Short mmCIF file of C-alpha atoms and ligand atoms in Angstrom, two decimals:
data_model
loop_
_atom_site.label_atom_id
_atom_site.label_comp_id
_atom_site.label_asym_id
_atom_site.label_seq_id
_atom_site.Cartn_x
_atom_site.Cartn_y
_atom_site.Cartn_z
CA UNK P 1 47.67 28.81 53.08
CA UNK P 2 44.03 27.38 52.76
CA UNK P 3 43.17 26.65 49.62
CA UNK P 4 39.12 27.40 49.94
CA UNK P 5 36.26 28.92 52.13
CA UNK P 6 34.91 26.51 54.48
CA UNK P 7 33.90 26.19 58.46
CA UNK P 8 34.26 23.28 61.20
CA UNK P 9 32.33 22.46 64.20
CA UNK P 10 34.72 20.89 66.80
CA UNK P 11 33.60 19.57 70.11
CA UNK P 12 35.96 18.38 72.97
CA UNK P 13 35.10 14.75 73.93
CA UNK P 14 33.45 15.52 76.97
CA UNK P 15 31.06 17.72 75.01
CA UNK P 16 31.14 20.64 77.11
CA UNK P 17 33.16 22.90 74.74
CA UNK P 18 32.54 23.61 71.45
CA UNK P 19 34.74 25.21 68.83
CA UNK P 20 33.57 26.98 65.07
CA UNK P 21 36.74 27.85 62.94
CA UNK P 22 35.94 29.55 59.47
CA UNK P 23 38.34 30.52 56.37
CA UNK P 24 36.76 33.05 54.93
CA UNK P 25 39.39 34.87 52.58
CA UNK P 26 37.87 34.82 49.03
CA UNK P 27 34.82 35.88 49.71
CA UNK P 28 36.08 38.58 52.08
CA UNK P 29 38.01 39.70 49.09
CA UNK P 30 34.83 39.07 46.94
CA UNK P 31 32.66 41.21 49.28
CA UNK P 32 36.10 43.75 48.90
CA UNK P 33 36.24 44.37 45.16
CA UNK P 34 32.16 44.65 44.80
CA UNK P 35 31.62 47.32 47.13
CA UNK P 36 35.28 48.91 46.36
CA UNK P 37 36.77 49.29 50.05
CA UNK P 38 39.06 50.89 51.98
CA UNK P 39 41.74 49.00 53.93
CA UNK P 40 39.66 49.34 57.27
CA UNK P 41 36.20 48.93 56.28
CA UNK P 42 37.31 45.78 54.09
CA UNK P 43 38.72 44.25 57.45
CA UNK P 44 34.99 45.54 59.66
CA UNK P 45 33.22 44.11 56.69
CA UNK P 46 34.99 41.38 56.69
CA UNK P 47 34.70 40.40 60.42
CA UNK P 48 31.01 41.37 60.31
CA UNK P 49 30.71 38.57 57.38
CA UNK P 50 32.94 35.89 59.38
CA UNK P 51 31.26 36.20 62.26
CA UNK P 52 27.97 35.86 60.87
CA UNK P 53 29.14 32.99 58.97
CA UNK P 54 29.94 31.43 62.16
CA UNK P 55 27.09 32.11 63.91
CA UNK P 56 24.52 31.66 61.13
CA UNK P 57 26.21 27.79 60.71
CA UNK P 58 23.92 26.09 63.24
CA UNK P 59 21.01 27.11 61.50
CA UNK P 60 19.09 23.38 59.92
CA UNK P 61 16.22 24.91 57.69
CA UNK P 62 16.59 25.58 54.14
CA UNK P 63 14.83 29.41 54.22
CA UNK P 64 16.85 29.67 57.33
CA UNK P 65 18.27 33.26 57.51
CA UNK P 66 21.13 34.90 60.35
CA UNK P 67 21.82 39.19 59.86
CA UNK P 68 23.97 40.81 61.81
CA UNK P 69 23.60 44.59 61.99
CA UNK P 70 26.52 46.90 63.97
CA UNK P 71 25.66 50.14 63.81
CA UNK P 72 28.04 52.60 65.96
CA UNK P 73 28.62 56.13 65.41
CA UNK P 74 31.51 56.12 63.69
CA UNK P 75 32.42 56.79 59.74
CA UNK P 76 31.68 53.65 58.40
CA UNK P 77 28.18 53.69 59.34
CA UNK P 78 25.63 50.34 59.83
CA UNK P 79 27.25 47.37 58.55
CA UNK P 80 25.24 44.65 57.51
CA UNK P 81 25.52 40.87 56.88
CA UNK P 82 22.97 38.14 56.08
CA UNK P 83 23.87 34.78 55.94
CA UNK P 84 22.09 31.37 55.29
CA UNK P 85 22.15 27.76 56.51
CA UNK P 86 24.13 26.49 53.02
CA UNK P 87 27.11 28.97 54.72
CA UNK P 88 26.25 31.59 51.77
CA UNK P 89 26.67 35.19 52.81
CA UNK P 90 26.57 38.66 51.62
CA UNK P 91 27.18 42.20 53.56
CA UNK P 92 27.31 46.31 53.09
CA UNK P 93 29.16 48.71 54.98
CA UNK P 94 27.51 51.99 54.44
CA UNK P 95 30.63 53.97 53.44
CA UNK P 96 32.84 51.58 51.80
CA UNK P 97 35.19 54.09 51.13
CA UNK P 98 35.47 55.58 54.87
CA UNK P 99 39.20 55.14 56.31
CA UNK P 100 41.40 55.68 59.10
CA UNK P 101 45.06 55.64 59.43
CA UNK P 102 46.35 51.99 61.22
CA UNK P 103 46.84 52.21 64.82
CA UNK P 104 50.30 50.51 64.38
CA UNK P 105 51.53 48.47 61.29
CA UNK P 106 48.85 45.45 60.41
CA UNK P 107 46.57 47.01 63.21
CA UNK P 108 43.58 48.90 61.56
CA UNK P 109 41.54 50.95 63.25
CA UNK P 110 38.46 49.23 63.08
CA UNK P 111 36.75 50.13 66.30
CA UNK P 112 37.58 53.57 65.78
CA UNK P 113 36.22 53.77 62.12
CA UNK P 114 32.40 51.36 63.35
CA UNK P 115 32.63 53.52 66.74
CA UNK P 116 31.99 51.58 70.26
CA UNK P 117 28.57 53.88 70.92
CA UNK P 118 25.86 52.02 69.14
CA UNK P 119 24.86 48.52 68.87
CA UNK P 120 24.83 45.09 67.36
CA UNK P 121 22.09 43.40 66.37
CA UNK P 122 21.54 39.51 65.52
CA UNK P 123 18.07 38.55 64.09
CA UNK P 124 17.63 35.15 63.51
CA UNK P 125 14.91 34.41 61.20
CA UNK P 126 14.33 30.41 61.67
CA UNK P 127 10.87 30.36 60.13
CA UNK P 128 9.01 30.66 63.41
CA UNK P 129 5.65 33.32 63.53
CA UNK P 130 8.36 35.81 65.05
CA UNK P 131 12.39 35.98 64.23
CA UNK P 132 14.53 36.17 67.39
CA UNK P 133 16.10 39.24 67.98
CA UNK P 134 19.04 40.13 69.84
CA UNK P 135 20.55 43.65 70.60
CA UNK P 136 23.37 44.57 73.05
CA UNK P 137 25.58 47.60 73.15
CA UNK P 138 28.54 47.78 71.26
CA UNK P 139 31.79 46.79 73.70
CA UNK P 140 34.79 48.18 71.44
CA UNK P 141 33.68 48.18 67.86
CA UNK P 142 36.14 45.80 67.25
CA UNK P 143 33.68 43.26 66.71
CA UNK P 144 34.66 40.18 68.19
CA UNK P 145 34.44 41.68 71.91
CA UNK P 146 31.04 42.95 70.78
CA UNK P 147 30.13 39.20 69.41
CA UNK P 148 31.08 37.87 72.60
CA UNK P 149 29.54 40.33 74.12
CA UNK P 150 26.00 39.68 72.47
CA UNK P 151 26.63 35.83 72.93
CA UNK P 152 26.54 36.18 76.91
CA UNK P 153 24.39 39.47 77.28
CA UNK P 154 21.41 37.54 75.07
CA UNK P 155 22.16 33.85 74.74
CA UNK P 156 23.85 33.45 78.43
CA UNK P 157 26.50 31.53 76.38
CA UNK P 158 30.01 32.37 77.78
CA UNK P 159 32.00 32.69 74.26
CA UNK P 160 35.69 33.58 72.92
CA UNK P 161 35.75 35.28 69.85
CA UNK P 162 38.67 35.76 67.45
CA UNK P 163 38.09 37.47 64.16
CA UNK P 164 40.81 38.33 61.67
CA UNK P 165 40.92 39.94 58.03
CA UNK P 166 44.68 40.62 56.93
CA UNK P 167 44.49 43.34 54.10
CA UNK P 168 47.91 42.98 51.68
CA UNK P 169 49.41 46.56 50.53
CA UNK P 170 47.21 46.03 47.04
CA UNK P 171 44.33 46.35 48.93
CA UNK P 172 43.41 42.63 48.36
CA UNK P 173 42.78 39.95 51.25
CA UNK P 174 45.61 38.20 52.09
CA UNK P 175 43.41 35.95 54.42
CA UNK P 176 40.81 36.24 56.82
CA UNK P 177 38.40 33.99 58.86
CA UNK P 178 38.15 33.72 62.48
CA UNK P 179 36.69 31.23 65.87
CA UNK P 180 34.15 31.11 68.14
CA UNK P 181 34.29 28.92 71.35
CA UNK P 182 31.80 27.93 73.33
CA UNK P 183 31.67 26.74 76.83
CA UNK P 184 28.35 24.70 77.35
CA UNK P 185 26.62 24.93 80.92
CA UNK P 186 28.70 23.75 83.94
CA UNK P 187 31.74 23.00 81.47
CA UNK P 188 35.08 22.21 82.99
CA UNK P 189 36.93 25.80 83.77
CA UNK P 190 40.52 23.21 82.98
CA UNK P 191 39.31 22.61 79.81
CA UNK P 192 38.64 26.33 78.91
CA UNK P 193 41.84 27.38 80.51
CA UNK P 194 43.77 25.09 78.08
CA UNK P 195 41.97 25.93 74.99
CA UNK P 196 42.52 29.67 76.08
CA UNK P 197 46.10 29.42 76.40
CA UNK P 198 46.04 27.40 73.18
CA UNK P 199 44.44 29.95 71.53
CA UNK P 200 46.98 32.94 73.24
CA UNK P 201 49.89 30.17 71.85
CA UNK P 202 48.16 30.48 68.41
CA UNK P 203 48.39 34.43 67.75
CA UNK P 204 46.36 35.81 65.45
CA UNK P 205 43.81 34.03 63.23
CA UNK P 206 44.33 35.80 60.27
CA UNK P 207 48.01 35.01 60.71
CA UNK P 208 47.50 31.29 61.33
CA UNK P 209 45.40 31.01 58.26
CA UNK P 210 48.47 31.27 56.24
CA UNK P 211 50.60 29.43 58.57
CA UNK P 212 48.26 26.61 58.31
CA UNK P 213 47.17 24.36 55.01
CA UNK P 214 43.81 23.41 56.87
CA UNK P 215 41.14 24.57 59.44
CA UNK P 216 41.64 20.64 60.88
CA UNK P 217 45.07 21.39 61.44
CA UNK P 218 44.40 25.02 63.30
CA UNK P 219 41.79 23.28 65.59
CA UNK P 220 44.68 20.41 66.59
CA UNK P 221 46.40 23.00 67.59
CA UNK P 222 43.89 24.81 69.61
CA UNK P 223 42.80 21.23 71.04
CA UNK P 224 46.00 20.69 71.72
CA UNK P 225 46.29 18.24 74.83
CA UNK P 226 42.25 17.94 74.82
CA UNK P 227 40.48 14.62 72.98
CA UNK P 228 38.32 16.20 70.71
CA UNK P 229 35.84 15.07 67.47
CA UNK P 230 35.50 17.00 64.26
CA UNK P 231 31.88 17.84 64.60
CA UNK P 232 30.77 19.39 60.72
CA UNK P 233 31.99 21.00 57.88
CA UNK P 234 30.68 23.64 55.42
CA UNK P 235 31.92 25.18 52.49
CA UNK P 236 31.59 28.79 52.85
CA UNK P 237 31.07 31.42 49.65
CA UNK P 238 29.39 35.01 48.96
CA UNK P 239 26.41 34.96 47.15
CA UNK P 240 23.59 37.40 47.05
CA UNK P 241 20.23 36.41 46.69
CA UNK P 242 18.88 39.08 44.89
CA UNK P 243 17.53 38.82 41.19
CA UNK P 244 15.93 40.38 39.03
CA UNK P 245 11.91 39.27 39.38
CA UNK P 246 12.82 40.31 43.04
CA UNK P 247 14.26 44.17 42.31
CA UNK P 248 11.51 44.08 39.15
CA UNK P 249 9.16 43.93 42.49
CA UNK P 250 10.13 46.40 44.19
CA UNK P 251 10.68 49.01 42.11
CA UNK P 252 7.14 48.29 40.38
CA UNK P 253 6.19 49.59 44.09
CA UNK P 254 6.99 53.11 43.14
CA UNK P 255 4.57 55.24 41.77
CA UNK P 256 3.90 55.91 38.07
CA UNK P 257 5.08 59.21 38.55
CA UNK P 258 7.99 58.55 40.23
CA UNK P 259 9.02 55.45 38.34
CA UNK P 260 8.77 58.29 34.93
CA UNK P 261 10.67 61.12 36.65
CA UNK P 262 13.58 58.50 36.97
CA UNK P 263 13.64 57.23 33.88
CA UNK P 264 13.48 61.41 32.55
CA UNK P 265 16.14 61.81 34.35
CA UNK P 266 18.53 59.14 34.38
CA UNK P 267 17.73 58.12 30.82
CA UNK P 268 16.63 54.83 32.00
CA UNK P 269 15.54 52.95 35.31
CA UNK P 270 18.08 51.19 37.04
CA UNK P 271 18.73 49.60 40.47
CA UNK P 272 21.63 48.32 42.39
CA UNK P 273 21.64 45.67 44.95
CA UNK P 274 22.99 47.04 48.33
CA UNK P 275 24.74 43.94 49.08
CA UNK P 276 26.42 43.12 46.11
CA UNK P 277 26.46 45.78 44.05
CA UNK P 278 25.07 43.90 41.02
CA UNK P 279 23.22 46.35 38.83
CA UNK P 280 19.67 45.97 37.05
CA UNK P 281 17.89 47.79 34.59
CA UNK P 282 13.95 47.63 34.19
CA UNK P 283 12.41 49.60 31.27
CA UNK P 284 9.16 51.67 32.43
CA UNK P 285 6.72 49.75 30.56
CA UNK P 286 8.13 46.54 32.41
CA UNK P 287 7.62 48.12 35.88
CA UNK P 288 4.08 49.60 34.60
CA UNK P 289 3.19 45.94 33.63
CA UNK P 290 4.11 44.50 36.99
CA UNK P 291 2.10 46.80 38.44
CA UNK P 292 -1.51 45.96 36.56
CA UNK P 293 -0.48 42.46 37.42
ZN1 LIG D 1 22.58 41.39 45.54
#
């Protein structure tokens, strides 16, 4: 077992392959109890989070910002993470409570509940006049395939993706976290071959994570035979960056009218953050105030 969330950057000594190994079982499980999952869309959350973890951890600028959108046609509806360049991150899944029966014991259907017709969707917002955006079709729904999938289809980067999230019979996340590699232009095909079959030798990542006591000790093993340098490390957490001034804002957008008829209603005016579930309360004459202002 790992004791907290973090990532590593490994790169072979040759520099041709690169490998990003995350732990990310707390704040899967975080991420779990806010938005009150189901078995299944825990573990699609969950991979949705890891692997925007991992591919939001090259990002350099402080207001840098990753989201990764899958939207398929299945139950669970558009999933949706956002991550930053301090290895932060926070995600929905539209119907947390949507589930499927397992496929086979430990095997949840998570391609069948996202569904393989639809998309993913990176947007990379790097403070640039325009964010990058990058949209391929969805390959199984499984989301690693479709990672992999969006890493050669729109970066021309030729990538192995292994995502895990282990869900224990309490519902809570026994571990989760997953790898990306990536072969740099005209790398060595040797090379790959022997991380591959490393990686086959490894089984799953969600399973290793408990095997192992460290991510340094999960990439010896999938370096195993290769000379390779530890290349960066970054703790890893869930936080939202919502807040109040920031929901005060845009409810104050709503007209008067509407901004009474909910407070009539409800009894009083109150918001929830999609991606965290955190609840606020405004009182009209607040919102009416923001709005002279
Ligand atoms: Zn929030």
């Amino acid at each position: 077992m790992i004791d907290n969330d973090y990532l590593i950057k490994v790169v072979d000594q040759s520099g041709q392959v690169r490998i990003s190994i995350a732990h990310t079982t707390a704040l899967v499980d975080e991420a779990r109890t806010r938005h009150d999952t189901s078995a299944t869309a825990s573990a699609a959350l969950g991979r949705v989070l890891t692997a925007a973890l991992l591919m939001g951890s090259d990002m350099k600028g402080d207001r840098d910002v990753l989201t990764v959108r899958v939207d398929g046609d299945g139950i669970s509806g558009p999933i949706i993470a956002t991550v930053d360049s301090r290895g932060t991150g926070r995600a929905l899944i539209s119907n947390p409570q949507a589930d499927l029966p397992s496929k086979a014991p430990g095997k949840l259907a998570v391609g069948e509940l996202v569904g393989k017709n639809g998309f993913l969707e990176v947007i990379k917002d790097l403070g640039m006049k325009q964010p990058f955006v990058g949209k391929v079709p969805l390959v199984s729904g499984e989301i690693a395939e479709d990672v992999a999938s969006y890493y050669l289809r729109s970066e021309q980067i030729p990538s192995l993706v292994t995502l895990g999230v282990l869900v224990d019979t309490d519902l809570s996340i026994k571990a989760a976290g997953g790898l990306i590699v990536q072969a740099m232009p005209g790398a060595d095909d040797s090379i790959l071959e022997i991380i591959e079959n490393n990686i086959s030798a490894l089984g799953p990542i969600s399973e290793a994570l408990v095997r192992h006591s460290s991510l340094e000790s999960i990439a010896g093993q999938v370096m195993l035979g290769l000379s390779y340098n530890l290349a960066g490390q970054l703790p890893l957490s869930f936080k939202c960056n919502c807040n109040n001034e920031r929901l005060a804002a845009i409810m104050a957008g709503l007209g008067v009218e509407e901004l009474r008829e909910i407070e009539q209603n409800a009894g009083k005016i109150e918001v929830c953050c999609n991606f965290c579930n955190e609840r606020y309360q405004f009182k009209l004459d607040e919102l009416l105030q923001l709005k002279k202002a």
